[in-house]
PDB file of C-alpha atoms in Angstrom:
ATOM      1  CA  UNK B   9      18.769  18.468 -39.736  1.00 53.00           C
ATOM      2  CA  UNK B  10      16.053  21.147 -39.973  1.00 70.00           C
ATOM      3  CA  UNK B  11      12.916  20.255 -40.780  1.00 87.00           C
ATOM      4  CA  UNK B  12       9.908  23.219 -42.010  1.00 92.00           C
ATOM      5  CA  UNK B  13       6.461  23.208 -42.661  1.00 93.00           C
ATOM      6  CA  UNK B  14       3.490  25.566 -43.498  1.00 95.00           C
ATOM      7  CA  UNK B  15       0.633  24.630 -41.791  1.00 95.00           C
ATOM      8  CA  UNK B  16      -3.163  26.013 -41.967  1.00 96.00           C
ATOM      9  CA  UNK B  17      -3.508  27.274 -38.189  1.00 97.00           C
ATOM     10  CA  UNK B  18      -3.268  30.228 -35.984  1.00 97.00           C
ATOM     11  CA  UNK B  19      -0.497  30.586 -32.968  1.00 96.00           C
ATOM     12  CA  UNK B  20      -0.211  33.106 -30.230  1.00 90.00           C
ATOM     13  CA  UNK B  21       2.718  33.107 -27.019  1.00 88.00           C
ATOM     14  CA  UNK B  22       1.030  33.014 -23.564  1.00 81.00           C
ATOM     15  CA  UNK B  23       3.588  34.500 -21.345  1.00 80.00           C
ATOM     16  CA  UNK B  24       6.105  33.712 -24.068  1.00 85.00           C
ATOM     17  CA  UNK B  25       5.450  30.274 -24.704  1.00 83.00           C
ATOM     18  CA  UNK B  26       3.287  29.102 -28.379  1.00 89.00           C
ATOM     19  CA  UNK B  27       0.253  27.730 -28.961  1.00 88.00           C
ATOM     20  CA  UNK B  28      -0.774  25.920 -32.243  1.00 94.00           C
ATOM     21  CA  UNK B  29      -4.183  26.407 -32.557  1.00 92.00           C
ATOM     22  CA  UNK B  30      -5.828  23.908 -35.382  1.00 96.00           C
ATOM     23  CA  UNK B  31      -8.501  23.362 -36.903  1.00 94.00           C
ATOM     24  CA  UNK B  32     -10.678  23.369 -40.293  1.00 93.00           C
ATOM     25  CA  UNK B  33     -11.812  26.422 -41.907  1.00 91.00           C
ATOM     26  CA  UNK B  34     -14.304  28.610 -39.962  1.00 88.00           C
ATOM     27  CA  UNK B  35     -14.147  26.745 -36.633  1.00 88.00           C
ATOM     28  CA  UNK B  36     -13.060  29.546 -34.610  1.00 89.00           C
ATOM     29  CA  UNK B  37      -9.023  29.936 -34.622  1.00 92.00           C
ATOM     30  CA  UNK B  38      -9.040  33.686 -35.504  1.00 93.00           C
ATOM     31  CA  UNK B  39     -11.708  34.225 -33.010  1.00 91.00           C
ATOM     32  CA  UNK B  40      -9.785  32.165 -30.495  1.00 88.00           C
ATOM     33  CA  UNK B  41      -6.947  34.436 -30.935  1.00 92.00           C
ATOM     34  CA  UNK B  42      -8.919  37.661 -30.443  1.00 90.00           C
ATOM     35  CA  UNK B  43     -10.292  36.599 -27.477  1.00 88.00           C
ATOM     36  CA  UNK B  44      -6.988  35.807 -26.032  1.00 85.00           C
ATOM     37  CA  UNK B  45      -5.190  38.709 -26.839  1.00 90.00           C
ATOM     38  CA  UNK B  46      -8.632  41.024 -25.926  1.00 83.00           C
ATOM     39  CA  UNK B  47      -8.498  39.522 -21.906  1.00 76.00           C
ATOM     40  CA  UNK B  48      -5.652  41.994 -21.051  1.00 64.00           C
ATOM     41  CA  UNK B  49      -2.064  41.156 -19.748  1.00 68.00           C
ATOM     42  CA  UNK B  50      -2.272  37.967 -16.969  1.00 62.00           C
ATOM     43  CA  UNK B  51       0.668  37.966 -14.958  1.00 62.00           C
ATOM     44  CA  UNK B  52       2.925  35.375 -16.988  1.00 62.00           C
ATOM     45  CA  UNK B  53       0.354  34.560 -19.442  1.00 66.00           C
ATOM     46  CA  UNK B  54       0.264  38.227 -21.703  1.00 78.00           C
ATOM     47  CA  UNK B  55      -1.154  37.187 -25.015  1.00 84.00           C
ATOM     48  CA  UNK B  56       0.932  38.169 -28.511  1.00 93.00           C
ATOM     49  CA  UNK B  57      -0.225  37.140 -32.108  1.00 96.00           C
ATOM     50  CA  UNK B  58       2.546  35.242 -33.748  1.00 98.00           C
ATOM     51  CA  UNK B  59       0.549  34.145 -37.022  1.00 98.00           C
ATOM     52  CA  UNK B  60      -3.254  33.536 -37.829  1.00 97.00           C
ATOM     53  CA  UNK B  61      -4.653  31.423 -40.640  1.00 95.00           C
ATOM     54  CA  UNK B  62      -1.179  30.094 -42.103  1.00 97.00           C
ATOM     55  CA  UNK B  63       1.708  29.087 -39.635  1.00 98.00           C
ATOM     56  CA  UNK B  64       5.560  28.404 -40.255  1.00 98.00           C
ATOM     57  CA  UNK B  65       6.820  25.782 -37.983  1.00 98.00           C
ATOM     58  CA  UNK B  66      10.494  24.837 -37.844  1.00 96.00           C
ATOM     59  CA  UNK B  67      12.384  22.505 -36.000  1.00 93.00           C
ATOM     60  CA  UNK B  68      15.852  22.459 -34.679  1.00 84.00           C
ATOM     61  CA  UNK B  69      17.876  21.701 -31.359  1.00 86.00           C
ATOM     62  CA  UNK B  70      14.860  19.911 -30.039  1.00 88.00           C
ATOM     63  CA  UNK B  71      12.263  22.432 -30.604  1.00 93.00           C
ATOM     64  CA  UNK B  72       9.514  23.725 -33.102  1.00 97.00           C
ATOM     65  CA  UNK B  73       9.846  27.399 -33.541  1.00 97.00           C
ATOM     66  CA  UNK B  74       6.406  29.025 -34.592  1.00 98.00           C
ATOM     67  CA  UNK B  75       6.239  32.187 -36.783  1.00 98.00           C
ATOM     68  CA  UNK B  76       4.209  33.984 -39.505  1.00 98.00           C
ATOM     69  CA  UNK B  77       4.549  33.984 -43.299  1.00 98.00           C
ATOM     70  CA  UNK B  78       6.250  37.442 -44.450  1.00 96.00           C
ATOM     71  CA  UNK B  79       2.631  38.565 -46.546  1.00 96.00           C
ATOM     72  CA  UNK B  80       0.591  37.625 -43.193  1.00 96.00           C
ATOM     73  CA  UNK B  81       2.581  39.268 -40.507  1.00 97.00           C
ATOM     74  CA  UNK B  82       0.796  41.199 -38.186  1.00 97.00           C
ATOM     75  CA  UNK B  83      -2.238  40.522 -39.793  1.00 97.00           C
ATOM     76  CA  UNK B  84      -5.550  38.989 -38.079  1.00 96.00           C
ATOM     77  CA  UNK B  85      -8.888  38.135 -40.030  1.00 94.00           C
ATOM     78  CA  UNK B  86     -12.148  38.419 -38.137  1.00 90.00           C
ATOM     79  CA  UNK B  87     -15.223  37.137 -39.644  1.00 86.00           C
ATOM     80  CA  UNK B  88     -17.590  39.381 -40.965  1.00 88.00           C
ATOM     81  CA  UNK B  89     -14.974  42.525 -41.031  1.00 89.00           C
ATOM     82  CA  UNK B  90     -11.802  41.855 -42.852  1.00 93.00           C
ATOM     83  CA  UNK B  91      -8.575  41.908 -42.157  1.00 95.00           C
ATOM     84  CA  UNK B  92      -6.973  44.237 -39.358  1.00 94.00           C
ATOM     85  CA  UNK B  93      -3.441  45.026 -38.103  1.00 95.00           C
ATOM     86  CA  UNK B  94      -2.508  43.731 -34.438  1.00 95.00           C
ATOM     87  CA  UNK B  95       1.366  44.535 -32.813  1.00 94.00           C
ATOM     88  CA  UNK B  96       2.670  40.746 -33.540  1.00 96.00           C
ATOM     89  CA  UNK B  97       5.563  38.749 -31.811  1.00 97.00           C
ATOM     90  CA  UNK B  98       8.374  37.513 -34.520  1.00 97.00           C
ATOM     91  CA  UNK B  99       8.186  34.045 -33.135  1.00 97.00           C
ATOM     92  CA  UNK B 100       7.725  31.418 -30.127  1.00 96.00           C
ATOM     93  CA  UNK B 101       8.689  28.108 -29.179  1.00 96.00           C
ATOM     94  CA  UNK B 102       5.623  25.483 -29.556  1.00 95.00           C
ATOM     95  CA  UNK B 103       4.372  24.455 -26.402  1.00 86.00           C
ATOM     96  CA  UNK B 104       0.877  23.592 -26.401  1.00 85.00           C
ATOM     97  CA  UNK B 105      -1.060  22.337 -29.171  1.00 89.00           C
ATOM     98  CA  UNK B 106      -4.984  23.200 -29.242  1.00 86.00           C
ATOM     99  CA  UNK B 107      -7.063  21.516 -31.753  1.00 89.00           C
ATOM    100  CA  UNK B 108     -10.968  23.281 -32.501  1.00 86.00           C
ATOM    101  CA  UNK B 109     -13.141  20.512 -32.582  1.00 86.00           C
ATOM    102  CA  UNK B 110     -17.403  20.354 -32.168  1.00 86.00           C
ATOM    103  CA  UNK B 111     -18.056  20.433 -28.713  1.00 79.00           C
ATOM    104  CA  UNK B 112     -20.052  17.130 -29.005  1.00 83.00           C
ATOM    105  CA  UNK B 113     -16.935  14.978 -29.622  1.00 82.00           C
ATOM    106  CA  UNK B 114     -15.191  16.379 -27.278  1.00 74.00           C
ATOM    107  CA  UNK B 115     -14.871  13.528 -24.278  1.00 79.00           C
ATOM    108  CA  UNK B 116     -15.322  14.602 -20.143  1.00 80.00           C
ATOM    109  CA  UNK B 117     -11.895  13.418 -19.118  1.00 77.00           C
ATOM    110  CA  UNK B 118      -9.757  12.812 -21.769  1.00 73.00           C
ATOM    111  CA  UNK B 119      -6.495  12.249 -19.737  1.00 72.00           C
ATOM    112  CA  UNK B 120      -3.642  13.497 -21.123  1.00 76.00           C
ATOM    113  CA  UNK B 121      -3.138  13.698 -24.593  1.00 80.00           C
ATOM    114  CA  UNK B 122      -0.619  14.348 -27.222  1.00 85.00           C
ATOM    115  CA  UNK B 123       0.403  15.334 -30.855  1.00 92.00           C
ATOM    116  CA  UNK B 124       3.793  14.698 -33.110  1.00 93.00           C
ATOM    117  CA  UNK B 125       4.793  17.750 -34.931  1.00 93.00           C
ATOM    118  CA  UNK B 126       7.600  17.618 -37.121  1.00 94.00           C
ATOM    119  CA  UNK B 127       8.786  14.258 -35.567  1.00 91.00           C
ATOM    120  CA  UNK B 128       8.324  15.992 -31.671  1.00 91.00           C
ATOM    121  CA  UNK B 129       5.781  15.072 -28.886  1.00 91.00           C
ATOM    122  CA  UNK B 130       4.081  18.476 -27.241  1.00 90.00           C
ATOM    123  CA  UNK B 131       1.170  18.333 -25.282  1.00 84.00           C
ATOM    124  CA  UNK B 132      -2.267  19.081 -27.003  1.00 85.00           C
ATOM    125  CA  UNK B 133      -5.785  19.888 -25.915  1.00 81.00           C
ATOM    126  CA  UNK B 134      -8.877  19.263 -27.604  1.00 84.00           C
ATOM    127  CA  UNK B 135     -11.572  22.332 -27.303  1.00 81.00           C
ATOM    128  CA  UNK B 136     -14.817  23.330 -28.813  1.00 80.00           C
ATOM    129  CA  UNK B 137     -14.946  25.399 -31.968  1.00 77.00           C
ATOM    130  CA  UNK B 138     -16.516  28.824 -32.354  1.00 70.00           C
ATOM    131  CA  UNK B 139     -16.753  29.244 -28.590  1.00 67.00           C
ATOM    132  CA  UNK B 140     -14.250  32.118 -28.155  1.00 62.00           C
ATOM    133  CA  UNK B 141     -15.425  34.563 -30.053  1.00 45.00           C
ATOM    134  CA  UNK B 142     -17.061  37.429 -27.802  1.00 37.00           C
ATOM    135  CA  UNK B 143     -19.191  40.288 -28.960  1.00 34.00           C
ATOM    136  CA  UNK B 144     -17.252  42.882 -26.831  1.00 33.00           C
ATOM    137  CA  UNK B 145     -13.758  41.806 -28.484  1.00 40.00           C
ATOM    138  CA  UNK B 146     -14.996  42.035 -31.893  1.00 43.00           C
ATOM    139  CA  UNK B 147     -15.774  45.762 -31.099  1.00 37.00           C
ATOM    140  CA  UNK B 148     -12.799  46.295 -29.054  1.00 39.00           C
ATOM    141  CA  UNK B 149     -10.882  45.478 -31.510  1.00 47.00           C
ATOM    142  CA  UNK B 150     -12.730  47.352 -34.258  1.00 42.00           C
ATOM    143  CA  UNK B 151     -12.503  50.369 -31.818  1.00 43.00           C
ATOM    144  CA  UNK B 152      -8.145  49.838 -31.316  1.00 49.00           C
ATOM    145  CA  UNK B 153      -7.891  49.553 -35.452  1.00 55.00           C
ATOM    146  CA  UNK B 154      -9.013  52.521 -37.022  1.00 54.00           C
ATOM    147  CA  UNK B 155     -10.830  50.439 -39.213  1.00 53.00           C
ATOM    148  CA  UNK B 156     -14.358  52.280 -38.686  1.00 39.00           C
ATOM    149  CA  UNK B 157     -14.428  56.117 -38.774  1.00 46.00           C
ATOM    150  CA  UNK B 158     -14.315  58.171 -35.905  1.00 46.00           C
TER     151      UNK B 158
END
């Protein structure tokens, strides 16, 4: 049995495996994703949009495949510009789930935690919103899109 869902979030692959990223409106998952994919190629942990603001998840065999809605492929929103185009990866296998929360709830040493998605355990991580969001990739990114005139 296959089971699907949509789910408000943003994923990349780091060195080929997914990341959920979650959290509420305006907490920093776009940015998150920018920043990520801005650092540069690390060996075995290249960064490669899959989707940003609306996820498909599907499971089968034992896994939760992530991927982007048709309308939003390729797309990325940053705050405060719009919408821009970034080269995107089809789809990854979850691996990591990261949920944006305020950095005041967030405990020292939370030992190691977990989520359930789509009837699945993955591991999950717990990290402060609107932290990864740099100056420098907004305008490297605004430089790579052809979105400002030359």
């Amino acid at each position: 049995m296959t089971a699907r869902a949509n789910l408000h979030a943003s994923a990349v692959a780091l060195g080929g495996r997914g990341v959920l990223i979650r959290g509420p409106a305006r907490s920093g998952k776009s940015a998150l994703v920018l920043a990520l994919l801005r650092r540069g190629p690390l060996p075995g942990a290249a960064a490669e949009l899959v989707a940003d603001d609306r996820v498909d998840i599907e499971a089968a065999d034992g896994s939760v495949r992530l991927s982007a809605p048709a309308m939003l492929k390729g797309m990325l929103e940053i705050s405060g510009i719009g919408i821009v185009t970034e080269p995107a990866r089809p789809a990854a296998d979850l691996w990591l789930v990261a949920d944006l929360e305020p950095a005041d709830a967030l405990p020292r040493h939370p030992g190691t935690l977990s989520t359930e998605i789509l009837g699945l355990s993955f591991p999950m991580v717990r990290l402060p919103r609107q932290e990864a969001a740099l100056a420098a990739d907004i305008l490297l990114t605004l430089a790579l899109s052809s979105r400002l005139p030359d």
